[in-house]
Amino acid sequence: MVSNLSFLYMSISVLLSIGVPVGLLIYLHQRQSISWKAVTVGALVWFFFTQGLEKMVHIYVFNVNPFTAEWLKHPLWFALYGALAAGIFEEAGRYIGFTSWLKASRARKDGVAYGLGHGGVESLLVGGIMGVQSILMARMINRGTLDTLGDKLSPEVLEQAKNLLLSTPPIAFLAGGLERNIALAMQIALSLLVLYGVRQGKLAILFAAIAAHAIIDFPVALYQSMRFDTLYLFLYLIILFAISLFFIFWSKRLFPREDR
């Protein structure tokens, strides 16, 4: 049985994943008149680069190439690959978004809007929709009706999902929602960093953003494969959140007063 505490934390996680980005979008649009175009470009770039291009590479290295598939079974290599792939595709997409479709949108608030679109759609789809799916599957487990999904999912996938929901500590479900919000702050911070690099014409800042993204993602990817103590993940996420918020507010110094 999936515990009531797990259901509570899953529900809170979904609310955080959906409510925070939507609330920020409404607030910033009213207070700063952020660009809907920048928000939309951020969302579309995230979808195309992560759900399209990056997933195509994942299919090749995990399913087509036997050498890389075997190599990536090791938790450390898996985490390193996942972190680098996320950094390369997301930051390259961010750079292309600013240089191709947002040439006239180079103010700091445009970077915030882009990051909100990029991280917001990720939070809605990954944390929100997948969270709702987890809640529904957990209810089916408790009611003994999970097998009714057999015509849509293979027995192996159903068994894997069942074992995951039953074995995951309740607090880990809450960590998922917090991680989405922290990732949102990180996406806004990285968007501001890349935008600054574009304004300065310094490609080196793009590579710095890729490296920062990979370093940030590595412990999270390692947790997915090794499942170390959730407390350590919480502490890491809190530190990451603090650093991201600090950079977001400090970044005002990187932009001229009229573009803040």
Coordinates of C-alpha atoms in Angstrom, one line a residue:
M1 CA 0.0 0.0 0.0
V2 CA 1.1 3.5 -0.8
S3 CA 0.9 5.5 2.5
N4 CA -1.3 8.5 3.2
L5 CA 1.8 10.5 3.9
S6 CA 3.1 9.7 0.4
F7 CA -0.2 10.9 -1.1
L8 CA 0.1 14.1 0.9
Y9 CA 3.6 14.8 -0.2
M10 CA 2.8 14.0 -3.8
S11 CA -0.1 16.4 -3.8
I12 CA 2.0 19.2 -2.2
S13 CA 4.7 18.5 -4.9
V14 CA 2.2 18.9 -7.7
L15 CA 0.8 22.1 -6.2
L16 CA 4.3 23.5 -5.9
S17 CA 5.2 22.4 -9.5
I18 CA 2.2 24.1 -11.0
G19 CA 1.4 27.0 -8.6
V20 CA 4.8 28.6 -8.2
P21 CA 5.6 29.1 -12.0
V22 CA 2.0 30.2 -12.7
G23 CA 2.0 32.6 -9.7
L24 CA 5.4 34.1 -10.7
L25 CA 4.2 34.5 -14.3
I26 CA 1.1 36.5 -13.2
Y27 CA 3.0 38.5 -10.6
L28 CA 5.9 39.5 -12.9
H29 CA 3.6 40.3 -15.8
Q30 CA 1.6 42.7 -13.5
R31 CA 4.6 44.2 -11.8
Q32 CA 7.2 44.4 -14.6
S33 CA 5.2 43.7 -17.8
I34 CA 7.5 40.9 -18.8
S35 CA 7.5 39.8 -22.4
W36 CA 5.1 37.0 -23.4
K37 CA 7.3 36.4 -26.4
A38 CA 10.3 35.7 -24.2
V39 CA 8.3 33.4 -22.0
T40 CA 7.0 31.5 -25.1
V41 CA 10.4 31.3 -26.7
G42 CA 11.8 29.9 -23.5
A43 CA 9.1 27.3 -23.3
L44 CA 9.4 26.2 -26.9
V45 CA 13.2 26.0 -26.8
W46 CA 13.0 23.8 -23.7
F47 CA 10.6 21.5 -25.4
F48 CA 12.4 21.3 -28.7
F49 CA 15.9 20.9 -27.4
T50 CA 15.2 18.6 -24.4
Q51 CA 12.2 16.6 -25.5
G52 CA 13.3 16.5 -29.2
L53 CA 17.0 16.7 -29.8
E54 CA 18.3 15.5 -26.4
K55 CA 15.9 12.6 -26.3
M56 CA 17.1 11.5 -29.8
V57 CA 20.7 11.4 -28.5
H58 CA 19.5 9.4 -25.4
I59 CA 17.8 6.8 -27.6
Y60 CA 21.0 6.3 -29.5
V61 CA 23.4 6.0 -26.5
F62 CA 21.0 3.9 -24.4
N63 CA 19.3 1.7 -27.0
V64 CA 21.2 1.7 -30.3
N65 CA 24.9 1.8 -29.4
P66 CA 25.7 -1.3 -27.3
F67 CA 29.0 0.1 -26.1
T68 CA 27.6 3.3 -24.7
A69 CA 24.6 1.4 -23.3
E70 CA 26.9 -0.9 -21.3
W71 CA 29.2 1.9 -20.3
L72 CA 26.4 4.1 -18.9
K73 CA 25.2 1.3 -16.6
H74 CA 27.8 2.6 -14.1
P75 CA 26.1 5.2 -11.9
L76 CA 29.0 7.7 -12.1
W77 CA 29.1 7.6 -15.9
F78 CA 25.3 7.7 -16.1
A79 CA 25.3 10.8 -13.9
L80 CA 28.1 12.5 -15.8
Y81 CA 26.5 11.8 -19.2
G82 CA 23.1 13.1 -18.0
A83 CA 24.5 16.2 -16.5
L84 CA 26.6 17.1 -19.6
A85 CA 23.8 16.3 -22.0
A86 CA 21.4 18.6 -20.1
G87 CA 24.0 21.4 -19.9
I88 CA 24.9 21.3 -23.6
F89 CA 21.4 21.0 -25.0
E90 CA 19.6 23.5 -22.6
E91 CA 22.3 26.2 -22.7
A92 CA 22.9 25.9 -26.4
G93 CA 19.1 26.2 -26.9
R94 CA 19.1 29.2 -24.6
Y95 CA 21.9 30.9 -26.6
I96 CA 20.1 30.2 -29.9
G97 CA 16.9 31.5 -28.5
F98 CA 18.4 34.9 -27.5
T99 CA 20.5 35.3 -30.7
S100 CA 17.9 34.2 -33.2
W101 CA 14.4 35.0 -31.9
L102 CA 14.9 37.5 -29.1
K103 CA 17.4 39.9 -30.8
A104 CA 15.3 42.9 -29.7
S105 CA 14.7 41.5 -26.2
R106 CA 18.0 41.9 -24.3
A107 CA 16.8 43.6 -21.1
R108 CA 17.3 41.8 -17.8
K109 CA 13.5 41.3 -17.5
D110 CA 13.6 39.5 -20.8
G111 CA 16.2 37.1 -19.3
V112 CA 13.9 36.5 -16.4
A113 CA 10.9 36.0 -18.7
Y114 CA 12.8 33.5 -20.8
G115 CA 14.0 31.6 -17.7
L116 CA 10.4 31.5 -16.4
G117 CA 9.2 30.1 -19.7
H118 CA 12.0 27.6 -19.9
G119 CA 11.9 26.4 -16.3
G120 CA 8.1 26.9 -15.9
V121 CA 7.1 24.6 -18.7
E122 CA 9.6 22.0 -17.4
S123 CA 8.0 22.3 -13.9
L124 CA 4.5 22.0 -15.3
L125 CA 5.2 19.0 -17.5
V126 CA 7.7 17.1 -15.3
G127 CA 6.5 18.0 -11.9
G128 CA 2.9 18.7 -12.5
I129 CA 1.6 16.2 -15.1
M130 CA 4.0 13.4 -14.1
G131 CA 3.1 14.1 -10.4
V132 CA -0.6 13.7 -11.2
Q133 CA 0.1 10.5 -13.0
S134 CA 2.0 9.1 -10.0
I135 CA -1.0 10.0 -7.7
L136 CA -3.4 8.2 -10.0
M137 CA -1.2 5.1 -10.3
A138 CA -0.7 5.1 -6.5
R139 CA -4.5 5.1 -6.0
M140 CA -4.8 2.2 -8.5
I141 CA -2.2 0.3 -6.5
N142 CA -4.1 0.7 -3.3
R143 CA -7.3 -0.3 -5.0
G144 CA -5.7 -3.3 -6.7
T145 CA -6.7 -2.0 -10.2
L146 CA -3.2 -1.2 -11.6
D147 CA -3.4 -4.3 -13.9
T148 CA -6.2 -2.6 -15.9
L149 CA -3.5 -0.5 -17.5
G150 CA -2.1 -3.7 -19.1
D151 CA -3.5 -2.8 -22.5
K152 CA -1.6 0.5 -22.4
L153 CA 1.7 -0.4 -20.6
S154 CA 3.8 -3.5 -20.6
P155 CA 3.8 -5.7 -17.5
E156 CA 7.5 -4.8 -17.0
V157 CA 6.8 -1.1 -17.0
L158 CA 3.8 -1.5 -14.6
E159 CA 5.9 -3.6 -12.2
Q160 CA 8.7 -1.0 -12.3
A161 CA 6.3 1.8 -11.6
K162 CA 4.6 -0.1 -8.8
N163 CA 7.9 -1.0 -7.1
L164 CA 9.1 2.6 -7.4
L165 CA 5.9 4.1 -5.8
L166 CA 6.0 1.5 -3.0
S167 CA 9.7 1.8 -2.2
T168 CA 10.1 5.5 -2.4
P169 CA 10.3 7.2 1.0
P170 CA 7.4 9.7 1.4
I171 CA 9.7 12.6 2.0
A172 CA 11.3 12.0 -1.4
F173 CA 8.0 12.8 -3.2
L174 CA 8.1 16.2 -1.5
A175 CA 11.7 16.6 -2.6
G176 CA 10.5 16.3 -6.2
G177 CA 8.3 19.4 -5.9
L178 CA 10.9 21.4 -4.2
E179 CA 13.5 20.3 -6.8
R180 CA 11.2 21.7 -9.5
N181 CA 11.0 25.1 -7.8
I182 CA 14.7 25.2 -7.2
A183 CA 15.3 24.2 -10.8
L184 CA 13.0 27.1 -11.9
A185 CA 15.3 29.5 -9.9
M186 CA 18.3 27.9 -11.5
Q187 CA 16.8 28.2 -15.0
I188 CA 16.2 31.9 -14.5
A189 CA 19.7 32.4 -13.1
L190 CA 21.3 30.6 -16.1
S191 CA 19.1 32.5 -18.5
L192 CA 20.4 35.8 -17.1
L193 CA 24.0 34.5 -17.3
V194 CA 23.6 33.5 -21.0
L195 CA 21.8 36.7 -21.9
Y196 CA 24.7 38.6 -20.3
G197 CA 27.1 36.6 -22.4
V198 CA 25.1 37.4 -25.6
R199 CA 25.0 41.1 -24.7
Q200 CA 28.8 41.1 -24.2
G201 CA 29.5 39.0 -27.3
K202 CA 31.5 36.5 -25.1
L203 CA 31.0 32.9 -26.2
A204 CA 33.1 31.9 -23.2
I205 CA 30.1 32.7 -20.9
L206 CA 28.0 30.2 -22.8
F207 CA 30.6 27.5 -22.0
A208 CA 30.6 28.7 -18.4
A209 CA 26.9 28.2 -18.3
I210 CA 27.1 24.7 -19.8
A211 CA 29.7 23.8 -17.1
A212 CA 27.6 25.3 -14.3
H213 CA 24.5 23.5 -15.5
A214 CA 26.4 20.2 -15.6
I215 CA 27.9 20.7 -12.2
I216 CA 24.5 21.5 -10.8
D217 CA 22.8 18.5 -12.3
F218 CA 25.5 15.9 -11.5
P219 CA 24.5 15.2 -7.9
V220 CA 20.8 15.0 -8.8
A221 CA 21.5 12.6 -11.6
L222 CA 23.8 10.6 -9.2
Y223 CA 20.9 10.4 -6.7
Q224 CA 18.6 8.9 -9.4
S225 CA 21.1 6.0 -10.0
M226 CA 22.5 5.5 -6.5
R227 CA 19.6 6.6 -4.2
F228 CA 21.8 7.9 -1.4
D229 CA 20.3 9.5 1.8
T230 CA 17.5 12.0 0.8
L231 CA 18.7 14.4 3.5
Y232 CA 21.9 15.0 1.6
L233 CA 19.8 15.8 -1.5
F234 CA 17.7 18.2 0.5
L235 CA 20.8 20.1 1.8
Y236 CA 22.2 20.3 -1.7
L237 CA 19.0 21.6 -3.1
I238 CA 18.7 24.3 -0.4
I239 CA 22.3 25.5 -1.1
L240 CA 21.6 25.5 -4.9
F241 CA 18.4 27.5 -4.3
A242 CA 20.2 30.1 -2.2
I243 CA 23.0 30.5 -4.8
S244 CA 20.5 30.8 -7.6
L245 CA 18.4 33.5 -5.8
F246 CA 21.6 35.4 -4.9
F247 CA 22.7 35.5 -8.6
I248 CA 19.2 36.5 -9.8
F249 CA 19.2 39.6 -7.6
W250 CA 22.9 40.3 -8.0
S251 CA 22.6 40.1 -11.8
K252 CA 21.1 43.6 -11.7
R253 CA 24.7 44.8 -11.6
L254 CA 25.4 43.2 -14.9
F255 CA 22.8 45.2 -16.8
P256 CA 22.6 49.0 -17.5
R257 CA 20.1 50.8 -15.3
E258 CA 17.7 51.3 -18.2
D259 CA 17.7 47.6 -19.0
R260 CA 17.1 46.2 -15.5

